[in-house]
PDB file of C-alpha atoms in Angstrom:
ATOM      1  CA  UNK A   1      59.340 -11.650  44.459  1.00  0.00           C
ATOM      2  CA  UNK A   2      61.657 -12.416  42.063  1.00  0.00           C
ATOM      3  CA  UNK A   3      62.731  -9.496  39.807  1.00  0.00           C
ATOM      4  CA  UNK A   4      60.806  -9.159  36.476  1.00  0.00           C
ATOM      5  CA  UNK A   5      57.759 -11.078  37.802  1.00  0.00           C
ATOM      6  CA  UNK A   6      54.279  -9.277  39.127  1.00  0.00           C
ATOM      7  CA  UNK A   7      51.722 -10.803  40.970  1.00  0.00           C
ATOM      8  CA  UNK A   8      48.170 -10.745  39.361  1.00  0.00           C
ATOM      9  CA  UNK A   9      45.367  -8.595  40.992  1.00  0.00           C
ATOM     10  CA  UNK A  10      42.080  -9.914  39.996  1.00  0.00           C
ATOM     11  CA  UNK A  11      39.184  -9.271  41.473  1.00  0.00           C
ATOM     12  CA  UNK A  12      37.146 -12.507  42.565  1.00  0.00           C
ATOM     13  CA  UNK A  13      35.361 -14.306  40.214  1.00  0.00           C
ATOM     14  CA  UNK A  14      36.778 -11.967  37.074  1.00  0.00           C
ATOM     15  CA  UNK A  15      38.387 -15.600  35.423  1.00  0.00           C
ATOM     16  CA  UNK A  16      34.868 -16.423  34.613  1.00  0.00           C
ATOM     17  CA  UNK A  17      33.034 -16.612  31.758  1.00  0.00           C
ATOM     18  CA  UNK A  18      29.640 -16.282  30.564  1.00  0.00           C
ATOM     19  CA  UNK A  19      28.589 -20.131  29.651  1.00  0.00           C
ATOM     20  CA  UNK A  20      26.641 -18.868  26.578  1.00  0.00           C
ATOM     21  CA  UNK A  21      28.788 -16.584  24.645  1.00  0.00           C
ATOM     22  CA  UNK A  22      32.406 -16.606  26.558  1.00  0.00           C
ATOM     23  CA  UNK A  23      32.477 -13.405  27.629  1.00  0.00           C
ATOM     24  CA  UNK A  24      34.450 -12.519  30.763  1.00  0.00           C
ATOM     25  CA  UNK A  25      31.367 -12.095  33.805  1.00  0.00           C
ATOM     26  CA  UNK A  26      31.173  -9.445  35.928  1.00  0.00           C
ATOM     27  CA  UNK A  27      32.700  -9.791  38.864  1.00  0.00           C
ATOM     28  CA  UNK A  28      29.095  -8.554  40.545  1.00  0.00           C
ATOM     29  CA  UNK A  29      27.310 -11.461  38.655  1.00  0.00           C
ATOM     30  CA  UNK A  30      27.070 -14.314  40.728  1.00  0.00           C
ATOM     31  CA  UNK A  31      25.348 -16.348  37.709  1.00  0.00           C
ATOM     32  CA  UNK A  32      26.818 -18.275  34.722  1.00  0.00           C
ATOM     33  CA  UNK A  33      25.556 -16.490  31.921  1.00  0.00           C
ATOM     34  CA  UNK A  34      25.979 -12.004  31.434  1.00  0.00           C
ATOM     35  CA  UNK A  35      23.459 -10.024  31.305  1.00  0.00           C
ATOM     36  CA  UNK A  36      22.667 -10.521  27.762  1.00  0.00           C
ATOM     37  CA  UNK A  37      22.567 -13.988  27.517  1.00  0.00           C
ATOM     38  CA  UNK A  38      20.686 -14.255  30.656  1.00  0.00           C
ATOM     39  CA  UNK A  39      17.826 -11.539  28.981  1.00  0.00           C
ATOM     40  CA  UNK A  40      18.065 -13.756  25.917  1.00  0.00           C
ATOM     41  CA  UNK A  41      17.227 -16.862  27.595  1.00  0.00           C
ATOM     42  CA  UNK A  42      14.460 -15.612  29.776  1.00  0.00           C
ATOM     43  CA  UNK A  43      12.053 -13.869  26.859  1.00  0.00           C
ATOM     44  CA  UNK A  44      10.726 -16.598  24.840  1.00  0.00           C
ATOM     45  CA  UNK A  45      10.078 -16.085  21.002  1.00  0.00           C
ATOM     46  CA  UNK A  46       6.953 -14.180  20.726  1.00  0.00           C
ATOM     47  CA  UNK A  47       5.037 -15.706  18.094  1.00  0.00           C
ATOM     48  CA  UNK A  48       3.587 -12.938  15.606  1.00  0.00           C
ATOM     49  CA  UNK A  49       0.079 -11.870  15.948  1.00  0.00           C
ATOM     50  CA  UNK A  50      -2.539 -13.583  13.552  1.00  0.00           C
ATOM     51  CA  UNK A  51      -5.717 -12.400  12.430  1.00  0.00           C
ATOM     52  CA  UNK A  52      -7.880 -14.797  12.604  1.00  0.00           C
ATOM     53  CA  UNK A  53     -10.308 -16.224   9.664  1.00  0.00           C
ATOM     54  CA  UNK A  54     -13.732 -15.067  11.331  1.00  0.00           C
ATOM     55  CA  UNK A  55     -12.840 -11.368  10.861  1.00  0.00           C
ATOM     56  CA  UNK A  56     -13.852 -11.418   7.789  1.00  0.00           C
ATOM     57  CA  UNK A  57     -16.979 -12.931   8.456  1.00  0.00           C
ATOM     58  CA  UNK A  58     -17.733  -8.907  10.197  1.00  0.00           C
ATOM     59  CA  UNK A  59     -19.516  -6.242   7.964  1.00  0.00           C
ATOM     60  CA  UNK A  60     -18.330  -3.319   8.986  1.00  0.00           C
ATOM     61  CA  UNK A  61     -14.477  -5.118   7.439  1.00  0.00           C
ATOM     62  CA  UNK A  62     -16.293  -6.290   4.392  1.00  0.00           C
ATOM     63  CA  UNK A  63     -17.775  -2.548   3.992  1.00  0.00           C
ATOM     64  CA  UNK A  64     -13.932  -1.123   4.098  1.00  0.00           C
ATOM     65  CA  UNK A  65     -12.682  -3.813   1.984  1.00  0.00           C
ATOM     66  CA  UNK A  66     -15.441  -2.910  -0.206  1.00  0.00           C
ATOM     67  CA  UNK A  67     -14.742   1.103  -0.394  1.00  0.00           C
ATOM     68  CA  UNK A  68     -11.568   0.390   0.037  1.00  0.00           C
ATOM     69  CA  UNK A  69     -10.907   2.201   3.738  1.00  0.00           C
ATOM     70  CA  UNK A  70      -8.064   0.860   4.895  1.00  0.00           C
ATOM     71  CA  UNK A  71      -7.873   2.823   7.028  1.00  0.00           C
ATOM     72  CA  UNK A  72     -11.412   1.712   8.843  1.00  0.00           C
ATOM     73  CA  UNK A  73     -10.294  -1.952   7.685  1.00  0.00           C
ATOM     74  CA  UNK A  74      -7.287  -1.847  10.254  1.00  0.00           C
ATOM     75  CA  UNK A  75      -8.938  -0.349  12.527  1.00  0.00           C
ATOM     76  CA  UNK A  76     -12.060  -2.192  12.029  1.00  0.00           C
ATOM     77  CA  UNK A  77      -9.709  -5.791  12.832  1.00  0.00           C
ATOM     78  CA  UNK A  78      -8.148  -3.716  15.665  1.00  0.00           C
ATOM     79  CA  UNK A  79     -10.559  -3.393  18.139  1.00  0.00           C
ATOM     80  CA  UNK A  80     -11.865  -6.912  16.799  1.00  0.00           C
ATOM     81  CA  UNK A  81      -8.984  -8.729  17.668  1.00  0.00           C
ATOM     82  CA  UNK A  82      -7.580  -6.569  20.929  1.00  0.00           C
ATOM     83  CA  UNK A  83      -4.599  -5.720  18.503  1.00  0.00           C
ATOM     84  CA  UNK A  84      -1.965  -3.063  19.008  1.00  0.00           C
ATOM     85  CA  UNK A  85      -0.699  -0.721  15.766  1.00  0.00           C
ATOM     86  CA  UNK A  86       2.605  -2.420  16.143  1.00  0.00           C
ATOM     87  CA  UNK A  87       1.057  -5.846  15.845  1.00  0.00           C
ATOM     88  CA  UNK A  88      -0.622  -4.475  12.584  1.00  0.00           C
ATOM     89  CA  UNK A  89       2.502  -3.142  11.535  1.00  0.00           C
ATOM     90  CA  UNK A  90       4.553  -6.579  12.187  1.00  0.00           C
ATOM     91  CA  UNK A  91       2.112  -8.941  10.032  1.00  0.00           C
ATOM     92  CA  UNK A  92       1.552  -6.391   7.392  1.00  0.00           C
ATOM     93  CA  UNK A  93       5.097  -4.991   6.796  1.00  0.00           C
ATOM     94  CA  UNK A  94       3.602  -1.056   7.051  1.00  0.00           C
ATOM     95  CA  UNK A  95       5.166   1.161   9.867  1.00  0.00           C
ATOM     96  CA  UNK A  96       3.266   1.926  13.032  1.00  0.00           C
ATOM     97  CA  UNK A  97       3.618   5.497  12.392  1.00  0.00           C
ATOM     98  CA  UNK A  98       2.269   5.433   8.861  1.00  0.00           C
ATOM     99  CA  UNK A  99      -1.042   2.827   9.994  1.00  0.00           C
ATOM    100  CA  UNK A 100      -1.246   5.665  12.759  1.00  0.00           C
ATOM    101  CA  UNK A 101      -2.322   8.526  10.152  1.00  0.00           C
ATOM    102  CA  UNK A 102      -3.736   5.794   7.853  1.00  0.00           C
ATOM    103  CA  UNK A 103      -6.323   4.479  10.932  1.00  0.00           C
ATOM    104  CA  UNK A 104      -7.558   8.727  11.869  1.00  0.00           C
ATOM    105  CA  UNK A 105      -7.344   9.427   8.284  1.00  0.00           C
ATOM    106  CA  UNK A 106      -4.562  11.678   7.592  1.00  0.00           C
ATOM    107  CA  UNK A 107      -3.514   9.498   4.905  1.00  0.00           C
ATOM    108  CA  UNK A 108      -4.500   7.740   2.064  1.00  0.00           C
ATOM    109  CA  UNK A 109      -3.259   3.805   0.866  1.00  0.00           C
ATOM    110  CA  UNK A 110      -3.140   4.483  -2.975  1.00  0.00           C
ATOM    111  CA  UNK A 111      -0.461   2.896  -3.885  1.00  0.00           C
ATOM    112  CA  UNK A 112      -1.242  -0.828  -5.567  1.00  0.00           C
ATOM    113  CA  UNK A 113       2.298  -2.441  -3.750  1.00  0.00           C
ATOM    114  CA  UNK A 114       1.089  -1.094  -0.666  1.00  0.00           C
ATOM    115  CA  UNK A 115      -2.288  -1.946  -0.625  1.00  0.00           C
ATOM    116  CA  UNK A 116      -0.903  -5.548  -1.639  1.00  0.00           C
ATOM    117  CA  UNK A 117       1.670  -5.334   1.369  1.00  0.00           C
ATOM    118  CA  UNK A 118      -1.556  -4.915   3.441  1.00  0.00           C
ATOM    119  CA  UNK A 119      -4.148  -7.497   2.699  1.00  0.00           C
ATOM    120  CA  UNK A 120      -1.126  -9.839   2.233  1.00  0.00           C
ATOM    121  CA  UNK A 121      -0.061  -9.232   6.044  1.00  0.00           C
ATOM    122  CA  UNK A 122      -3.579  -9.532   6.695  1.00  0.00           C
ATOM    123  CA  UNK A 123      -3.970 -12.369   5.046  1.00  0.00           C
ATOM    124  CA  UNK A 124      -7.481 -11.713   3.378  1.00  0.00           C
ATOM    125  CA  UNK A 125      -9.184 -13.699   1.988  1.00  0.00           C
ATOM    126  CA  UNK A 126      -9.443 -13.717  -2.518  1.00  0.00           C
ATOM    127  CA  UNK A 127     -13.178 -13.937  -2.377  1.00  0.00           C
ATOM    128  CA  UNK A 128     -12.999 -10.892  -0.782  1.00  0.00           C
ATOM    129  CA  UNK A 129     -10.417  -8.778  -2.684  1.00  0.00           C
ATOM    130  CA  UNK A 130     -10.334 -10.586  -5.962  1.00  0.00           C
ATOM    131  CA  UNK A 131      -7.525 -11.940  -7.618  1.00  0.00           C
ATOM    132  CA  UNK A 132      -6.236  -8.858  -8.868  1.00  0.00           C
ATOM    133  CA  UNK A 133      -5.182  -7.025  -5.492  1.00  0.00           C
ATOM    134  CA  UNK A 134      -3.275 -10.139  -4.646  1.00  0.00           C
ATOM    135  CA  UNK A 135       0.571 -11.216  -5.015  1.00  0.00           C
ATOM    136  CA  UNK A 136       0.697 -14.606  -7.461  1.00  0.00           C
ATOM    137  CA  UNK A 137       1.719 -16.724  -5.137  1.00  0.00           C
ATOM    138  CA  UNK A 138      -0.542 -15.355  -2.417  1.00  0.00           C
ATOM    139  CA  UNK A 139      -3.863 -15.868  -4.639  1.00  0.00           C
ATOM    140  CA  UNK A 140      -5.012 -19.162  -4.646  1.00  0.00           C
ATOM    141  CA  UNK A 141      -2.878 -21.300  -6.540  1.00  0.00           C
ATOM    142  CA  UNK A 142      -4.173 -23.893  -9.458  1.00  0.00           C
ATOM    143  CA  UNK A 143      -4.191 -26.974  -7.238  1.00  0.00           C
ATOM    144  CA  UNK A 144      -6.580 -25.112  -4.526  1.00  0.00           C
ATOM    145  CA  UNK A 145     -10.250 -24.222  -4.936  1.00  0.00           C
ATOM    146  CA  UNK A 146     -11.173 -20.993  -2.877  1.00  0.00           C
ATOM    147  CA  UNK A 147     -15.017 -20.412  -2.271  1.00  0.00           C
ATOM    148  CA  UNK A 148     -16.605 -18.262  -5.222  1.00  0.00           C
ATOM    149  CA  UNK A 149     -19.138 -15.606  -4.534  1.00  0.00           C
ATOM    150  CA  UNK A 150     -21.852 -17.623  -4.983  1.00  0.00           C
ATOM    151  CA  UNK A 151     -21.041 -20.288  -2.515  1.00  0.00           C
ATOM    152  CA  UNK A 152     -21.380 -17.667   0.197  1.00  0.00           C
ATOM    153  CA  UNK A 153     -23.911 -14.508  -1.161  1.00  0.00           C
ATOM    154  CA  UNK A 154     -23.355 -12.206   0.838  1.00  0.00           C
ATOM    155  CA  UNK A 155     -19.726 -11.433  -0.093  1.00  0.00           C
ATOM    156  CA  UNK A 156     -19.388 -10.242  -3.911  1.00  0.00           C
ATOM    157  CA  UNK A 157     -16.691  -8.665  -5.079  1.00  0.00           C
ATOM    158  CA  UNK A 158     -17.300  -6.059  -7.796  1.00  0.00           C
ATOM    159  CA  UNK A 159     -14.291  -4.226  -9.586  1.00  0.00           C
TER     160      UNK A 159
END
């Protein structure tokens, strides 16, 4: 060896780079991707849960809406759909701990903005809530016709 020269002593495989992000692969990694990229590639994107439209025909759900008992509403919907509180939190924008307190009766939902957020996230039909409890872009637009209370005699909105 000549003066001033150094011998590069790298472990075998440490010069390899991840095929996705380009970071240096660990010498114990025998694949083409780093751990983070291989984990993300293995997990497909989960679709957001949705509440089926036939849920709104359930008498207990309708009664909870009429009585503005949002804790019972959330609990009944979760029972009918086998959703977790995390799933409901994801679609409504309310936190899971808040939903837990709501369902247990420790908290009451009285803030109109949170009520609108909950109903919009659940995509509750306007005929069950009335147009005042919906954001303008989620309520029935002028070009579409929603069924009125006369078309479904068991559902009546009373303020």
